[in-house]
JSON list of C-alpha atoms in Angstrom, two decimals:
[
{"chain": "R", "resi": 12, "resn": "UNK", "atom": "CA", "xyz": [1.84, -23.42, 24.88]},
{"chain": "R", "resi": 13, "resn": "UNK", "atom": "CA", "xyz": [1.71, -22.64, 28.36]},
{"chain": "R", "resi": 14, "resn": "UNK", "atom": "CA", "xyz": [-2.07, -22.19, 30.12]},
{"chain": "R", "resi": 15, "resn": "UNK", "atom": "CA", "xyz": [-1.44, -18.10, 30.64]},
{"chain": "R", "resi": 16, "resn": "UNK", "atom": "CA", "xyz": [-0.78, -17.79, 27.12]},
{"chain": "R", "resi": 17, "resn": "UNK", "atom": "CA", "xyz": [-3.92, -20.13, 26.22]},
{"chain": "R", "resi": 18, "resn": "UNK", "atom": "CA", "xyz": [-5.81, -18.00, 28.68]},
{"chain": "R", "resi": 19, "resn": "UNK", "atom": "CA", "xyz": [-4.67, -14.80, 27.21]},
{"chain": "R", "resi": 20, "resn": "UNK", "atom": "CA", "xyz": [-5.43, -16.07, 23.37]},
{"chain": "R", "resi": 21, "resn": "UNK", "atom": "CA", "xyz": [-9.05, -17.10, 24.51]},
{"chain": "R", "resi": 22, "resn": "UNK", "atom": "CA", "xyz": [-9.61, -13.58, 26.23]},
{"chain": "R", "resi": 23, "resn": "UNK", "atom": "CA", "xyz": [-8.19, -11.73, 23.52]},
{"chain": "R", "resi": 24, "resn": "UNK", "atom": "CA", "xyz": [-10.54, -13.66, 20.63]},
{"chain": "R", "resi": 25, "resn": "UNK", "atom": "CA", "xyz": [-13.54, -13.51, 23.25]},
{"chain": "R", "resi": 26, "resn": "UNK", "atom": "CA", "xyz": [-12.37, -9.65, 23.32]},
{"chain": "R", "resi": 27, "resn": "UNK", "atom": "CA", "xyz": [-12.99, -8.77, 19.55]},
{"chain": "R", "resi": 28, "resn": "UNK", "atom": "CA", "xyz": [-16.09, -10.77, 19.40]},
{"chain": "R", "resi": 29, "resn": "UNK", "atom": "CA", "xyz": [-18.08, -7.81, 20.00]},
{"chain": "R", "resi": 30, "resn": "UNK", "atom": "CA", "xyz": [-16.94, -6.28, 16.57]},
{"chain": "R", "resi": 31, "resn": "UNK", "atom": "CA", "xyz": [-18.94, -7.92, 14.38]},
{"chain": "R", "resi": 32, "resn": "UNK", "atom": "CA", "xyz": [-21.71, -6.14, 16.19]},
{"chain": "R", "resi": 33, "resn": "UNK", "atom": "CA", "xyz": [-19.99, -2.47, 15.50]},
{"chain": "R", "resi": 34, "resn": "UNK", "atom": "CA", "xyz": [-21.26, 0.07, 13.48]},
{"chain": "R", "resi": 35, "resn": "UNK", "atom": "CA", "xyz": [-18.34, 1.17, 11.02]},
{"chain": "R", "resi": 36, "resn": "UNK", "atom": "CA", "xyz": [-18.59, 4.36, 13.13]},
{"chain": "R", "resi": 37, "resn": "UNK", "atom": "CA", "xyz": [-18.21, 2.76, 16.15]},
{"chain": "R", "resi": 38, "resn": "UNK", "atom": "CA", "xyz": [-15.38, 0.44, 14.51]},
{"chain": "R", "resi": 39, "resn": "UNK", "atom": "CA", "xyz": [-13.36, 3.60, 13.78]},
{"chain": "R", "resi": 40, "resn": "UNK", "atom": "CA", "xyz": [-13.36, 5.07, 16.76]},
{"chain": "R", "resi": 41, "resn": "UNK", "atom": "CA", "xyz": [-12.28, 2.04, 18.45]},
{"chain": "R", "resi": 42, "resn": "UNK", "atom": "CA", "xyz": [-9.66, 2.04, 15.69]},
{"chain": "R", "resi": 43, "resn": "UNK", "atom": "CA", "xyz": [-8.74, 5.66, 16.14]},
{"chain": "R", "resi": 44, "resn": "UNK", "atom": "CA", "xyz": [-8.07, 5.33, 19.62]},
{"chain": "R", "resi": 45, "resn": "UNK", "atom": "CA", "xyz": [-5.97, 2.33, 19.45]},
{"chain": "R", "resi": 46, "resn": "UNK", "atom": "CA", "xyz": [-3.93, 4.28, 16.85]},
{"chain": "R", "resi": 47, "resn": "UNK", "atom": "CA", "xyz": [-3.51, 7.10, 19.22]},
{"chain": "R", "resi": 48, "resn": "UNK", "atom": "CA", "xyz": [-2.21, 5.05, 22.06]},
{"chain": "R", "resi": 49, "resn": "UNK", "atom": "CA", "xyz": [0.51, 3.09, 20.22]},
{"chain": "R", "resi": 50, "resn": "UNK", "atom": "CA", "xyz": [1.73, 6.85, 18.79]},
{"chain": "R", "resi": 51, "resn": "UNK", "atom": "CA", "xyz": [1.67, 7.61, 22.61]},
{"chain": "R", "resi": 52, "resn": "UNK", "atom": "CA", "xyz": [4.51, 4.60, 23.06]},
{"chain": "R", "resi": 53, "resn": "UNK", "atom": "CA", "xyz": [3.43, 4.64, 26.74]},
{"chain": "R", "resi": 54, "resn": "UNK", "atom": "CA", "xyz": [1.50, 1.48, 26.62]},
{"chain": "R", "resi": 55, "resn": "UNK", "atom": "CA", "xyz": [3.36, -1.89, 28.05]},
{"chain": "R", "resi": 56, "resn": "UNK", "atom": "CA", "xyz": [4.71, -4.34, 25.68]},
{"chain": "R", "resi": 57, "resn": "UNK", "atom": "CA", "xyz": [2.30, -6.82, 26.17]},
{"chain": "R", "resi": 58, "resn": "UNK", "atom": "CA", "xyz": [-1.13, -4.82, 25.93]},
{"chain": "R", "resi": 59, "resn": "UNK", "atom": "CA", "xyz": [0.37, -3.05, 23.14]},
{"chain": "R", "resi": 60, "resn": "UNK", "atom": "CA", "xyz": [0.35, -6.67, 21.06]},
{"chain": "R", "resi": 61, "resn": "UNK", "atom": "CA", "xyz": [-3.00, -7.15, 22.55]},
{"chain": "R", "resi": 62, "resn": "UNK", "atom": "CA", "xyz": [-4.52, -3.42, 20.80]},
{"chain": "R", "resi": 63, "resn": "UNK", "atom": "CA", "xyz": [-2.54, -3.98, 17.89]},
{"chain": "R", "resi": 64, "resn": "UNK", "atom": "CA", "xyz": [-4.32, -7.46, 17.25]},
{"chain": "R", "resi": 65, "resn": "UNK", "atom": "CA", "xyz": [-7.37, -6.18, 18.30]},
{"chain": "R", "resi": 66, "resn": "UNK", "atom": "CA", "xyz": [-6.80, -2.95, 15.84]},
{"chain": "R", "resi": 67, "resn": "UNK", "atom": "CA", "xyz": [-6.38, -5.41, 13.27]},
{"chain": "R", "resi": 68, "resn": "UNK", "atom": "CA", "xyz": [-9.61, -7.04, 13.70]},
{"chain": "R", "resi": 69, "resn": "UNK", "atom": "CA", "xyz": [-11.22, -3.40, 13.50]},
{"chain": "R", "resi": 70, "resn": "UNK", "atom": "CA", "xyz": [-9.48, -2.28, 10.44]},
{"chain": "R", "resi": 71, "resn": "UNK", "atom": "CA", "xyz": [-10.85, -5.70, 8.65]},
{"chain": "R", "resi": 72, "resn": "UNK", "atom": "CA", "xyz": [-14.16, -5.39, 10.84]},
{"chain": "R", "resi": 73, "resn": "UNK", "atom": "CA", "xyz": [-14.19, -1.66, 8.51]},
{"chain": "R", "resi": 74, "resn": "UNK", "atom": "CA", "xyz": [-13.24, -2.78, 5.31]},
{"chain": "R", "resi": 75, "resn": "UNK", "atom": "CA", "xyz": [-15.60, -5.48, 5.14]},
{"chain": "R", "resi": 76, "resn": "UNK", "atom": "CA", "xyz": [-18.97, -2.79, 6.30]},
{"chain": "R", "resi": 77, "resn": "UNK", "atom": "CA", "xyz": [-17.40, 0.41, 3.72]},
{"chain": "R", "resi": 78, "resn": "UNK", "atom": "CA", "xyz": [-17.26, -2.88, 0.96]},
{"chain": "R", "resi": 79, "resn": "UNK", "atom": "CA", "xyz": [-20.76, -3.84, 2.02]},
{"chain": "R", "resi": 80, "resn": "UNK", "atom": "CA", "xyz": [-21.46, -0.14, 1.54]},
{"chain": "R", "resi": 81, "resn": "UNK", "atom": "CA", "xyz": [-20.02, 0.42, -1.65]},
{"chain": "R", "resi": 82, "resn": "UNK", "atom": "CA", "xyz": [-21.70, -2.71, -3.17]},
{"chain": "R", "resi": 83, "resn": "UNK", "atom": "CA", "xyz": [-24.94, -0.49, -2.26]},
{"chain": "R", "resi": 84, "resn": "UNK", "atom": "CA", "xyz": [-24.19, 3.00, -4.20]},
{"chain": "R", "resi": 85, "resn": "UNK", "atom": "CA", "xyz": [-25.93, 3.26, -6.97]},
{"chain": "R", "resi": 86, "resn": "UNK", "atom": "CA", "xyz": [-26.16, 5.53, -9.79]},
{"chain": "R", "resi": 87, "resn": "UNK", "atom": "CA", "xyz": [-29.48, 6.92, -11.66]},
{"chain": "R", "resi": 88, "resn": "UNK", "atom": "CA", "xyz": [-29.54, 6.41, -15.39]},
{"chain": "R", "resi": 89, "resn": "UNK", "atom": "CA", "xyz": [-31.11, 9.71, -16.63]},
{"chain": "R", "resi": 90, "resn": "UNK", "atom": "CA", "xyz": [-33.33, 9.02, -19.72]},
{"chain": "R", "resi": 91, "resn": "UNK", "atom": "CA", "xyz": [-33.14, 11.82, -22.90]},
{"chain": "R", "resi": 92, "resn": "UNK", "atom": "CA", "xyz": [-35.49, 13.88, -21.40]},
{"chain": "R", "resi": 93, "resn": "UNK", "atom": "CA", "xyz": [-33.90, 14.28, -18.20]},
{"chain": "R", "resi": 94, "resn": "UNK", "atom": "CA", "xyz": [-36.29, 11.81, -15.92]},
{"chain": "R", "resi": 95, "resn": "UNK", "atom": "CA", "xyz": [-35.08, 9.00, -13.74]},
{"chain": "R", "resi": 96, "resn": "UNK", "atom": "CA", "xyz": [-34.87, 5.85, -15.81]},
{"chain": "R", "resi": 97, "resn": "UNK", "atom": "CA", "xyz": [-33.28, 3.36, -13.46]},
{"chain": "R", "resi": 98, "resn": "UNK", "atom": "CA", "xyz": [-29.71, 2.56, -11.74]},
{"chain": "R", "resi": 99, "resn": "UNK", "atom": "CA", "xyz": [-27.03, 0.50, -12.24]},
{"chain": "R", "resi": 100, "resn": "UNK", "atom": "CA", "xyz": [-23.89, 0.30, -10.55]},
{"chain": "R", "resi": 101, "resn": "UNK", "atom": "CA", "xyz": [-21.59, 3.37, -9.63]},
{"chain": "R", "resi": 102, "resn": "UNK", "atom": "CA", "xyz": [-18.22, 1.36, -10.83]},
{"chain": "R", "resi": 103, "resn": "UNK", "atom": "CA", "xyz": [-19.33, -1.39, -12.98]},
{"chain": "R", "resi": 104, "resn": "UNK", "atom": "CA", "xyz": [-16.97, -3.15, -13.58]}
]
């Protein structure tokens, strides 16, 4: 491995460590915009690899918060009557 591409793994993980500090919303649109400049095809080579990776760290950054997020949905058990008698999970499965 040569030192530029050592250099340019070590930016690109110290680039993505501020995910894990991104809101899902924030993750998207991050996401989102990556998307829209690889449809664009008028990003170099290079820094095209470098959003991709980065897109891919965003995509799992997502799936792991809307899992976290799903884990929390509940749904209300109605008694007989029609009152509120607890929750349990919205897919049990």
């Amino acid at each position: 491995m040569t030192p530029e591409t050592n250099i340019g793994e070590t930016t690109t993980a110290e680039a993505n460590k501020d995910i894990k500090a991104m809101s899902f919303e924030q993750a998207l649109e991050a996401l989102e915009n990556i998307v829209n400049d690889l449809e664009r095809g008028d990003v170099p080579l290079e820094q095209s690899i470098r959003i991709y990776e980065r897109g891919e760290a965003l995509k799992a950054h997502c799936d792991k918060l809307l899992k976290a997020a799903e884990d929390k949905v509940e749904k209300i058990r109605l008694s007989r009557e029609g009152q509120a008698a607890g929750v349990e999970p919205l897919d049990p499965q």
